[in-house]
Coordinates of N, CA and C and ligand atoms in Angstrom, one line a residue:
M1 N -1.0 10.4 77.6 CA -0.9 9.0 77.9 C 0.4 8.7 78.7
A2 N 0.2 8.0 79.8 CA 1.4 7.8 80.7 C 2.3 6.7 80.1
V3 N 3.6 6.9 80.2 CA 4.5 5.9 79.7 C 4.5 4.7 80.7
S4 N 4.2 3.5 80.2 CA 4.2 2.4 81.1 C 5.6 1.8 81.2
E5 N 6.1 1.6 82.4 CA 7.4 1.1 82.5 C 7.5 -0.4 82.1
K6 N 6.4 -1.0 82.0 CA 6.4 -2.5 81.7 C 6.8 -2.7 80.2
H7 N 6.6 -1.8 79.3 CA 6.9 -2.0 77.9 C 8.3 -1.4 77.6
T8 N 9.2 -2.2 77.2 CA 10.4 -1.7 76.6 C 10.5 -2.2 75.2
I9 N 11.2 -1.4 74.3 CA 11.4 -1.8 73.0 C 12.8 -1.9 72.6
A10 N 13.2 -2.7 71.7 CA 14.6 -2.8 71.2 C 14.5 -2.2 69.8
V11 N 15.5 -1.3 69.5 CA 15.5 -0.6 68.2 C 16.9 -1.0 67.5
L12 N 16.8 -1.5 66.3 CA 17.9 -2.0 65.6 C 18.3 -1.0 64.5
I13 N 19.5 -0.5 64.4 CA 19.9 0.5 63.5 C 21.2 0.1 62.8
S14 N 21.5 0.9 61.7 CA 22.8 0.7 61.1 C 23.5 2.1 60.8
G15 N 22.7 3.1 60.9 CA 23.2 4.4 60.5 C 22.8 5.6 61.3
S16 N 22.3 6.6 60.7 CA 22.0 7.9 61.3 C 21.0 7.8 62.5
G17 N 20.0 7.0 62.4 CA 19.1 6.8 63.5 C 18.1 7.9 63.7
S18 N 17.7 8.6 62.6 CA 16.7 9.7 62.8 C 15.4 9.1 63.2
N19 N 15.1 7.9 62.7 CA 13.8 7.3 63.2 C 13.9 6.9 64.6
L20 N 15.0 6.4 65.0 CA 15.3 6.1 66.5 C 15.0 7.3 67.3
Q21 N 15.5 8.5 66.8 CA 15.4 9.7 67.5 C 13.9 10.1 67.7
A22 N 13.1 9.9 66.6 CA 11.7 10.2 66.6 C 11.0 9.3 67.6
I23 N 11.4 8.1 67.7 CA 10.8 7.1 68.7 C 11.2 7.6 70.1
I24 N 12.5 7.9 70.3 CA 12.9 8.3 71.7 C 12.1 9.6 72.1
D25 N 12.0 10.5 71.1 CA 11.3 11.8 71.5 C 9.8 11.5 71.8
A26 N 9.2 10.7 71.0 CA 7.8 10.4 71.2 C 7.6 9.7 72.6
S27 N 8.6 8.9 73.0 CA 8.5 8.2 74.3 C 8.7 9.2 75.4
E28 N 9.7 10.1 75.2 CA 9.9 11.1 76.3 C 8.8 12.1 76.4
R29 N 8.0 12.3 75.3 CA 6.9 13.2 75.4 C 5.6 12.5 75.9
G30 N 5.8 11.2 76.1 CA 4.6 10.4 76.6 C 3.6 10.1 75.6
E31 N 4.0 10.1 74.3 CA 3.1 9.9 73.2 C 2.9 8.4 72.9
I32 N 3.9 7.6 73.3 CA 3.8 6.1 73.1 C 4.1 5.5 74.5
P33 N 3.3 4.4 74.7 CA 3.4 3.8 76.1 C 4.6 2.8 76.2
C34 N 5.7 3.3 75.9 CA 6.9 2.4 76.0 C 8.2 3.3 76.1
R35 N 9.3 2.6 76.4 CA 10.5 3.3 76.3 C 11.5 2.4 75.6
V36 N 12.6 3.1 75.0 CA 13.6 2.3 74.3 C 14.5 1.7 75.3
G37 N 14.6 0.4 75.4 CA 15.4 -0.3 76.4 C 16.7 -0.6 76.0
I38 N 16.9 -0.8 74.6 CA 18.2 -1.1 74.1 C 18.3 -0.7 72.6
V39 N 19.4 -0.2 72.2 CA 19.6 0.1 70.8 C 20.8 -0.8 70.3
L40 N 20.5 -1.6 69.3 CA 21.5 -2.5 68.7 C 21.9 -2.0 67.3
S41 N 23.2 -2.0 67.1 CA 23.7 -1.7 65.7 C 24.7 -2.7 65.2
N42 N 24.6 -3.0 63.9 CA 25.6 -3.9 63.4 C 26.9 -3.1 62.9
K43 N 26.8 -1.8 63.1 CA 28.0 -0.9 62.7 C 28.4 -0.1 63.9
E44 N 29.7 -0.1 64.2 CA 30.1 0.6 65.5 C 30.1 2.1 65.3
D45 N 30.2 2.6 64.0 CA 30.2 4.0 63.8 C 28.8 4.6 63.5
A46 N 27.8 3.8 63.8 CA 26.4 4.4 63.5 C 26.1 5.6 64.4
Y47 N 25.7 6.7 63.8 CA 25.5 7.9 64.6 C 24.3 7.7 65.6
G48 N 23.4 6.8 65.2 CA 22.3 6.5 66.1 C 22.7 6.0 67.5
L49 N 23.9 5.4 67.6 CA 24.5 5.0 68.9 C 24.7 6.2 69.8
D50 N 25.2 7.3 69.2 CA 25.4 8.5 70.0 C 24.1 9.1 70.4
R51 N 23.1 9.0 69.5 CA 21.8 9.6 69.9 C 21.3 8.8 71.2
A52 N 21.4 7.5 71.1 CA 20.9 6.7 72.3 C 21.7 7.1 73.5
K53 N 23.0 7.2 73.4 CA 23.8 7.4 74.6 C 23.4 8.8 75.2
K54 N 23.1 9.8 74.4 CA 22.7 11.1 74.9 C 21.4 11.0 75.7
H55 N 20.6 10.0 75.5 CA 19.4 9.8 76.3 C 19.5 8.7 77.3
G56 N 20.8 8.3 77.6 CA 21.0 7.3 78.6 C 20.5 5.9 78.3
I57 N 20.4 5.6 77.0 CA 19.8 4.3 76.6 C 21.0 3.3 76.3
P58 N 20.9 2.1 76.9 CA 22.0 1.1 76.7 C 22.1 0.8 75.2
T59 N 23.4 0.6 74.7 CA 23.6 0.3 73.3 C 24.5 -1.0 73.3
E60 N 24.4 -1.7 72.1 CA 25.3 -2.8 71.9 C 25.6 -2.9 70.4
V61 N 26.8 -3.1 70.1 CA 27.2 -3.3 68.7 C 27.4 -4.8 68.5
V62 N 26.7 -5.4 67.5 CA 26.8 -6.8 67.1 C 27.2 -6.7 65.6
S63 N 28.5 -6.9 65.3 CA 28.9 -6.8 64.0 C 28.7 -8.1 63.2
H64 N 28.0 -8.0 62.1 CA 27.7 -9.2 61.3 C 28.9 -9.9 60.8
K65 N 30.0 -9.1 60.7 CA 31.2 -9.6 60.2 C 31.9 -10.7 61.1
E66 N 31.5 -10.6 62.3 CA 32.1 -11.6 63.3 C 31.4 -12.9 63.3
F67 N 30.4 -13.1 62.5 CA 29.6 -14.4 62.5 C 29.8 -15.1 61.2
P68 N 29.9 -16.4 61.3 CA 30.1 -17.2 60.0 C 28.9 -17.3 59.1
T69 N 27.7 -17.2 59.7 CA 26.5 -17.3 58.9 C 25.5 -16.2 59.4
R70 N 24.5 -15.9 58.5 CA 23.4 -15.0 58.9 C 22.7 -15.5 60.1
E71 N 22.5 -16.8 60.2 CA 21.7 -17.4 61.3 C 22.5 -17.2 62.6
A72 N 23.8 -17.3 62.6 CA 24.6 -17.2 63.8 C 24.5 -15.7 64.3
F73 N 24.5 -14.8 63.3 CA 24.4 -13.4 63.7 C 23.0 -13.1 64.3
D74 N 22.0 -13.7 63.7 CA 20.6 -13.5 64.1 C 20.5 -14.1 65.6
R75 N 21.1 -15.2 65.8 CA 21.0 -15.8 67.1 C 21.6 -14.9 68.2
R76 N 22.6 -14.3 67.9 CA 23.2 -13.4 68.9 C 22.3 -12.2 69.1
L77 N 21.7 -11.6 68.0 CA 20.8 -10.5 68.2 C 19.6 -10.9 69.1
I78 N 19.1 -12.1 68.8 CA 18.0 -12.7 69.6 C 18.3 -12.7 71.1
E79 N 19.5 -13.2 71.4 CA 20.0 -13.3 72.7 C 20.0 -12.0 73.4
V80 N 20.6 -11.0 72.8 CA 20.7 -9.6 73.4 C 19.3 -9.0 73.6
I81 N 18.4 -9.2 72.6 CA 17.1 -8.6 72.7 C 16.3 -9.3 73.8
R82 N 16.4 -10.6 73.9 CA 15.7 -11.3 75.0 C 16.2 -10.9 76.3
K83 N 17.5 -10.7 76.5 CA 18.0 -10.3 77.8 C 17.5 -8.9 78.1
S84 N 17.2 -8.1 77.1 CA 16.7 -6.7 77.4 C 15.3 -6.7 77.9
G85 N 14.6 -7.8 77.6 CA 13.2 -7.9 78.0 C 12.3 -7.1 77.1
A86 N 12.7 -6.8 75.9 CA 11.9 -5.9 75.0 C 10.6 -6.7 74.6
A87 N 9.5 -5.9 74.6 CA 8.2 -6.5 74.1 C 8.0 -6.3 72.6
L88 N 8.8 -5.5 72.0 CA 8.7 -5.2 70.6 C 10.0 -4.9 70.0
V89 N 10.3 -5.3 68.8 CA 11.5 -5.0 68.1 C 11.2 -4.1 66.9
C90 N 11.9 -3.0 66.9 CA 11.7 -2.0 65.8 C 13.0 -1.9 64.9
L91 N 12.9 -2.3 63.7 CA 14.0 -2.1 62.7 C 13.9 -0.7 62.2
A92 N 14.9 0.1 62.4 CA 14.9 1.5 62.0 C 16.2 1.8 61.2
G93 N 16.1 1.5 59.9 CA 17.3 1.7 59.1 C 18.4 0.7 59.4
F94 N 17.9 -0.5 59.7 CA 18.8 -1.7 59.9 C 19.0 -2.4 58.6
M95 N 20.3 -2.3 58.1 CA 20.6 -2.7 56.8 C 21.0 -4.1 56.6
R96 N 20.5 -5.0 57.4 CA 20.8 -6.5 57.2 C 19.5 -7.2 57.0
V97 N 19.5 -8.2 56.1 CA 18.3 -9.0 55.9 C 18.3 -10.0 57.0
L98 N 17.2 -10.1 57.7 CA 17.2 -11.1 58.9 C 16.6 -12.4 58.4
T99 N 17.0 -13.5 59.0 CA 16.6 -14.8 58.5 C 15.3 -15.3 59.3
P100 N 14.7 -16.3 58.8 CA 13.5 -16.9 59.5 C 13.8 -17.2 61.0
V101 N 15.0 -17.5 61.3 CA 15.4 -17.7 62.7 C 15.0 -16.5 63.6
F102 N 15.3 -15.3 63.1 CA 15.0 -14.1 63.8 C 13.5 -13.8 63.8
V103 N 12.9 -13.9 62.6 CA 11.5 -13.6 62.5 C 10.6 -14.5 63.4
Q104 N 11.0 -15.8 63.4 CA 10.2 -16.7 64.2 C 10.5 -16.6 65.8
A105 N 11.6 -15.9 66.1 CA 11.8 -15.7 67.5 C 10.9 -14.7 68.2
F106 N 10.4 -13.8 67.3 CA 9.5 -12.7 67.9 C 8.2 -12.6 67.0
P107 N 7.4 -13.6 67.0 CA 6.3 -13.6 66.0 C 5.3 -12.4 66.2
H108 N 5.1 -11.7 65.1 CA 4.3 -10.5 65.1 C 4.7 -9.5 66.1
R109 N 6.0 -9.5 66.4 CA 6.5 -8.5 67.4 C 7.7 -7.8 66.8
I110 N 7.8 -7.7 65.5 CA 8.9 -7.0 64.8 C 8.3 -6.0 63.8
L111 N 8.6 -4.8 63.9 CA 8.2 -3.8 62.9 C 9.4 -3.3 62.1
N112 N 9.0 -2.9 60.9 CA 10.1 -2.3 60.0 C 9.5 -1.1 59.3
I113 N 10.4 -0.1 59.0 CA 10.0 1.0 58.2 C 10.7 1.0 56.9
H114 N 9.9 1.4 55.8 CA 10.5 1.3 54.5 C 10.2 2.6 53.8
P115 N 11.1 3.2 53.1 CA 10.9 4.5 52.4 C 10.2 4.4 51.1
A116 N 9.1 3.7 51.0 CA 8.3 3.7 49.7 C 6.9 3.2 50.1
L117 N 6.0 3.3 49.2 CA 4.7 2.8 49.4 C 4.7 1.4 49.0
L118 N 4.9 0.5 49.9 CA 4.9 -1.0 49.6 C 3.5 -1.4 49.2
P119 N 3.4 -2.4 48.3 CA 4.5 -3.3 47.8 C 5.3 -2.7 46.7
S120 N 5.2 -1.4 46.3 CA 6.1 -0.9 45.3 C 7.5 -0.6 45.9
F121 N 8.5 -0.8 45.1 CA 9.8 -0.4 45.4 C 10.4 -1.0 46.8
P122 N 10.4 -2.3 46.9 CA 11.0 -2.9 48.1 C 12.5 -2.9 48.0
G123 N 13.2 -3.3 49.0 CA 14.7 -3.5 48.9 C 15.3 -2.1 49.2
T124 N 16.5 -2.0 48.6 CA 17.3 -0.8 48.8 C 16.9 0.3 47.8
H125 N 17.2 1.6 48.2 CA 17.0 2.8 47.4 C 15.5 3.0 46.9
G126 N 14.6 2.9 47.9 CA 13.2 3.1 47.6 C 13.0 4.4 46.9
P127 N 13.5 5.6 47.4 CA 13.2 6.8 46.7 C 13.8 6.9 45.3
K128 N 14.9 6.3 45.1 CA 15.5 6.3 43.7 C 14.6 5.4 42.8
Q129 N 14.2 4.3 43.3 CA 13.3 3.4 42.5 C 12.0 4.2 42.1
A130 N 11.5 4.9 43.1 CA 10.2 5.7 42.8 C 10.5 6.8 41.7
L131 N 11.6 7.5 41.8 CA 12.0 8.5 40.8 C 12.1 7.9 39.5
D132 N 12.9 6.8 39.4 CA 13.2 6.2 38.1 C 11.9 5.7 37.5
H133 N 11.0 5.2 38.3 CA 9.7 4.7 37.7 C 8.8 5.8 37.2
G134 N 9.0 7.0 37.8 CA 8.1 8.2 37.4 C 6.8 8.3 38.1
V135 N 6.7 7.7 39.3 CA 5.4 7.9 40.1 C 5.2 9.3 40.5
R136 N 4.0 9.7 40.7 CA 3.6 11.1 41.1 C 3.6 11.2 42.6
F137 N 3.4 10.0 43.3 CA 3.4 10.0 44.7 C 4.3 8.9 45.2
S138 N 5.0 9.1 46.3 CA 5.6 8.0 47.0 C 5.3 8.2 48.5
G139 N 6.1 7.6 49.3 CA 5.8 7.7 50.7 C 6.6 6.7 51.5
C140 N 6.0 6.3 52.6 CA 6.7 5.3 53.5 C 5.6 4.4 54.1
T141 N 6.2 3.3 54.7 CA 5.3 2.2 55.2 C 5.9 1.6 56.4
V142 N 5.1 1.5 57.5 CA 5.5 0.6 58.6 C 4.7 -0.7 58.5
H143 N 5.5 -1.8 58.6 CA 4.8 -3.1 58.5 C 5.4 -4.1 59.4
F144 N 4.7 -5.1 59.7 CA 5.2 -6.2 60.5 C 6.2 -7.0 59.6
L145 N 7.3 -7.4 60.2 CA 8.3 -8.2 59.5 C 7.8 -9.6 59.2
D146 N 7.9 -10.1 58.0 CA 7.8 -11.5 57.8 C 9.1 -12.0 57.1
E147 N 9.0 -13.2 56.5 CA 10.3 -13.8 56.1 C 10.7 -13.3 54.7
G148 N 10.0 -12.4 54.1 CA 10.4 -11.8 52.8 C 11.1 -10.5 53.1
V149 N 11.5 -9.8 52.0 CA 12.1 -8.5 52.1 C 11.0 -7.4 51.9
D150 N 10.6 -6.7 52.9 CA 9.6 -5.7 52.9 C 8.3 -6.2 52.4
T151 N 7.9 -7.4 52.8 CA 6.7 -8.0 52.3 C 5.6 -8.1 53.4
G152 N 5.9 -7.8 54.6 CA 5.0 -8.2 55.7 C 3.8 -7.3 55.8
P153 N 2.8 -7.7 56.6 CA 1.5 -7.0 56.7 C 1.7 -5.5 57.0
I154 N 1.0 -4.7 56.3 CA 1.2 -3.2 56.3 C 0.3 -2.6 57.5
I155 N 0.9 -1.8 58.3 CA 0.2 -1.1 59.4 C -0.2 0.3 59.1
V156 N 0.8 1.1 58.8 CA 0.6 2.5 58.5 C 1.4 2.9 57.2
Q157 N 0.7 3.8 56.4 CA 1.5 4.4 55.3 C 1.2 5.9 55.3
A158 N 2.2 6.6 54.7 CA 1.9 8.1 54.5 C 2.4 8.4 53.1
I159 N 1.8 9.3 52.5 CA 2.2 9.6 51.1 C 2.9 11.0 51.0
V160 N 3.7 11.2 50.0 CA 4.3 12.5 49.7 C 4.3 12.7 48.2
P161 N 4.2 13.9 47.7 CA 4.2 14.1 46.3 C 5.7 14.0 45.8
V162 N 5.8 13.6 44.5 CA 7.1 13.6 43.8 C 7.1 14.7 42.8
Y163 N 8.1 15.6 42.9 CA 8.1 16.8 42.0 C 9.1 16.5 40.9
D164 N 8.9 17.3 39.8 CA 9.8 17.1 38.6 C 11.3 17.4 38.9
D165 N 11.5 18.3 39.8 CA 12.9 18.6 40.1 C 13.5 17.9 41.3
D166 N 12.8 16.8 41.7 CA 13.3 16.0 42.8 C 14.6 15.3 42.4
T167 N 15.4 15.2 43.4 CA 16.6 14.2 43.3 C 16.3 13.1 44.3
E168 N 17.1 12.1 44.3 CA 16.9 11.0 45.3 C 16.9 11.6 46.7
D169 N 17.9 12.6 46.9 CA 18.0 13.1 48.2 C 16.8 14.0 48.7
T170 N 16.3 14.8 47.8 CA 15.2 15.7 48.2 C 13.9 14.8 48.4
L171 N 13.7 13.8 47.6 CA 12.6 12.9 47.8 C 12.7 12.1 49.1
A172 N 13.9 11.6 49.3 CA 14.2 10.8 50.6 C 13.9 11.7 51.8
A173 N 14.4 13.0 51.7 CA 14.2 13.9 52.9 C 12.7 14.1 53.1
R174 N 11.9 14.3 52.1 CA 10.5 14.6 52.2 C 9.8 13.3 52.8
I175 N 10.2 12.2 52.4 CA 9.7 10.9 52.9 C 10.0 10.7 54.4
L176 N 11.3 11.1 54.7 CA 11.8 10.9 56.1 C 10.9 11.7 57.1
V177 N 10.5 12.9 56.7 CA 9.6 13.7 57.6 C 8.4 12.9 58.0
Q178 N 7.8 12.2 57.1 CA 6.6 11.4 57.3 C 7.0 10.1 58.1
E179 N 8.2 9.5 57.8 CA 8.6 8.3 58.6 C 8.6 8.6 60.1
H180 N 9.1 9.8 60.4 CA 9.2 10.2 61.8 C 7.8 10.3 62.5
K181 N 6.8 10.5 61.7 CA 5.4 10.5 62.3 C 4.8 9.2 62.4
I182 N 5.0 8.4 61.3 CA 4.2 7.1 61.3 C 4.9 6.0 62.1
Y183 N 6.2 6.1 62.4 CA 6.8 5.0 63.2 C 6.2 5.1 64.6
P184 N 6.3 6.2 65.3 CA 5.7 6.3 66.6 C 4.2 6.0 66.6
M185 N 3.5 6.4 65.5 CA 2.1 6.1 65.5 C 1.8 4.6 65.5
A186 N 2.6 3.8 64.7 CA 2.5 2.4 64.6 C 2.8 1.7 65.9
I187 N 3.8 2.2 66.6 CA 4.2 1.6 67.9 C 3.1 1.9 68.9
R188 N 2.5 3.1 68.9 CA 1.4 3.4 69.8 C 0.2 2.4 69.5
L189 N -0.1 2.3 68.3 CA -1.3 1.4 67.9 C -1.0 0.0 68.4
F190 N 0.3 -0.5 68.2 CA 0.7 -1.8 68.7 C 0.4 -2.0 70.2
F191 N 0.9 -1.1 71.0 CA 0.8 -1.2 72.4 C -0.6 -0.9 72.9
Q192 N -1.4 -0.2 72.2 CA -2.8 0.0 72.5 C -3.6 -1.3 72.2
G193 N -3.0 -2.2 71.5 CA -3.7 -3.5 71.2 C -4.7 -3.2 70.1
K194 N -4.5 -2.2 69.2 CA -5.4 -1.9 68.2 C -5.1 -2.6 66.8
L195 N -4.0 -3.3 66.8 CA -3.7 -4.0 65.5 C -4.1 -5.4 65.5
K196 N -4.9 -5.8 64.5 CA -5.4 -7.1 64.4 C -4.9 -7.7 63.1
I197 N -4.1 -8.7 63.1 CA -3.5 -9.2 61.8 C -4.5 -10.3 61.3
E198 N -5.0 -10.1 60.1 CA -5.8 -11.1 59.5 C -5.2 -11.4 58.1
G199 N -4.4 -12.5 58.1 CA -3.6 -12.8 56.9 C -2.7 -11.7 56.5
R200 N -2.9 -11.2 55.3 CA -2.0 -10.1 54.9 C -2.5 -8.7 55.4
R201 N -3.7 -8.7 55.9 CA -4.2 -7.4 56.3 C -4.1 -7.1 57.8
V202 N -3.8 -5.9 58.1 CA -3.8 -5.5 59.5 C -5.0 -4.6 59.7
R203 N -6.0 -5.0 60.5 CA -7.1 -4.1 60.8 C -6.7 -3.2 62.0
V204 N -7.0 -1.9 61.8 CA -6.7 -0.9 62.9 C -8.0 -0.6 63.6
L205 N -8.1 -1.2 64.8 CA -9.4 -1.1 65.5 C -9.7 0.4 65.8
G206 N -10.9 0.8 65.5 CA -11.4 2.2 65.8 C -10.9 3.2 64.9
E207 N -10.3 2.8 63.7 CA -9.7 3.8 62.8 C -10.9 4.6 62.2
P208 N -10.8 6.0 62.3 CA -11.9 6.8 61.7 C -11.9 6.7 60.2
K209 N -13.0 6.8 59.6 CA -13.1 6.8 58.1 C -13.0 8.3 57.6
I210 N -12.1 8.6 56.7 CA -12.0 9.9 56.2 C -12.1 9.9 54.7
P211 N -13.0 10.6 54.1 CA -13.3 10.4 52.7 C -12.1 10.8 51.7
E212 N -11.4 11.9 52.0 CA -10.3 12.3 51.1 C -9.1 11.5 51.4
F213 N -8.6 10.8 50.4 CA -7.4 9.9 50.6 C -6.2 10.6 51.2
F214 N -6.1 11.9 50.8 CA -4.8 12.6 51.2 C -4.9 13.0 52.7
H215 N -6.1 12.9 53.3 CA -6.2 13.2 54.7 C -5.7 12.0 55.5
R216 N -5.4 10.9 54.9 CA -4.8 9.8 55.7 C -3.4 10.1 56.1
N217 N -2.8 11.1 55.6 CA -1.5 11.5 56.1 C -1.6 11.9 57.6
P218 N -0.6 11.5 58.4 CA -0.7 11.7 59.8 C -0.8 13.2 60.2
D219 N -0.3 14.1 59.3 CA -0.3 15.5 59.7 C -1.5 16.3 59.1
A220 N -2.3 15.6 58.4 CA -3.5 16.3 57.7 C -4.5 16.6 58.7
Ligands
GRF1 C1 15.0 5.4 56.5 O1 14.6 5.9 55.2 C2 14.3 4.0 56.6 O2 13.0 4.0 56.0 C3 15.2 3.1 55.9 O3 16.5 3.6 56.2 C4 16.5 5.0 56.5 C5 17.0 5.1 57.9 O4 17.1 6.4 58.3 N1 15.0 1.7 56.2 P1 17.5 6.7 59.8 O5 18.7 5.9 60.2 O6 16.3 6.4 60.7 O7 17.8 8.2 59.8

């Protein structure tokens, strides 16, 4: 699939940026029809900024601490993203709750990734919540952002087993491997025009039906 120069995306991060890296790599391999046009971070020491720079991608730090309200912070983010011309906004480990001002600025054009099988275990520490609850499977979710916390329409999910000797770190690491697969997948489906939002549901046009549920994992 050829990368179309007309689609650029904005990626918002706060930390390591391994999902950002997966998106950059998928773009450079031509697996998604877009390129990362700007990386925004609310933290100046986010390692993801270094990752972006290594690939020649423009970065900008917008510290939430410099704004009197959440809305004022969001308005600055909106300004930077609009200037970049991004057609899609991807939250990738961005640790700030965005207000309706932000959500309404890019209707149905903001994706988020969460390290749990939503609607279970929203908010922070998804892997720990899953361990504490004692579930046998957890996973990750890419969804459209709405005005709630991790409540928007679900696009792609992947599952991982939870083992008895798991710690929060081992489970989070297993989930992260799947995150790196499903985020580029969701972006590809978005730009292919295959996602149709119907209320809470997202229909994926042309999705093949596979009888075994575990085959729904992207690497199966
Ligand atoms: C990921 O687990 C993501 O689901 C969550 O924050 C983590 C970010 O990891 N929202 P990274 O910065 O992409 O490495």
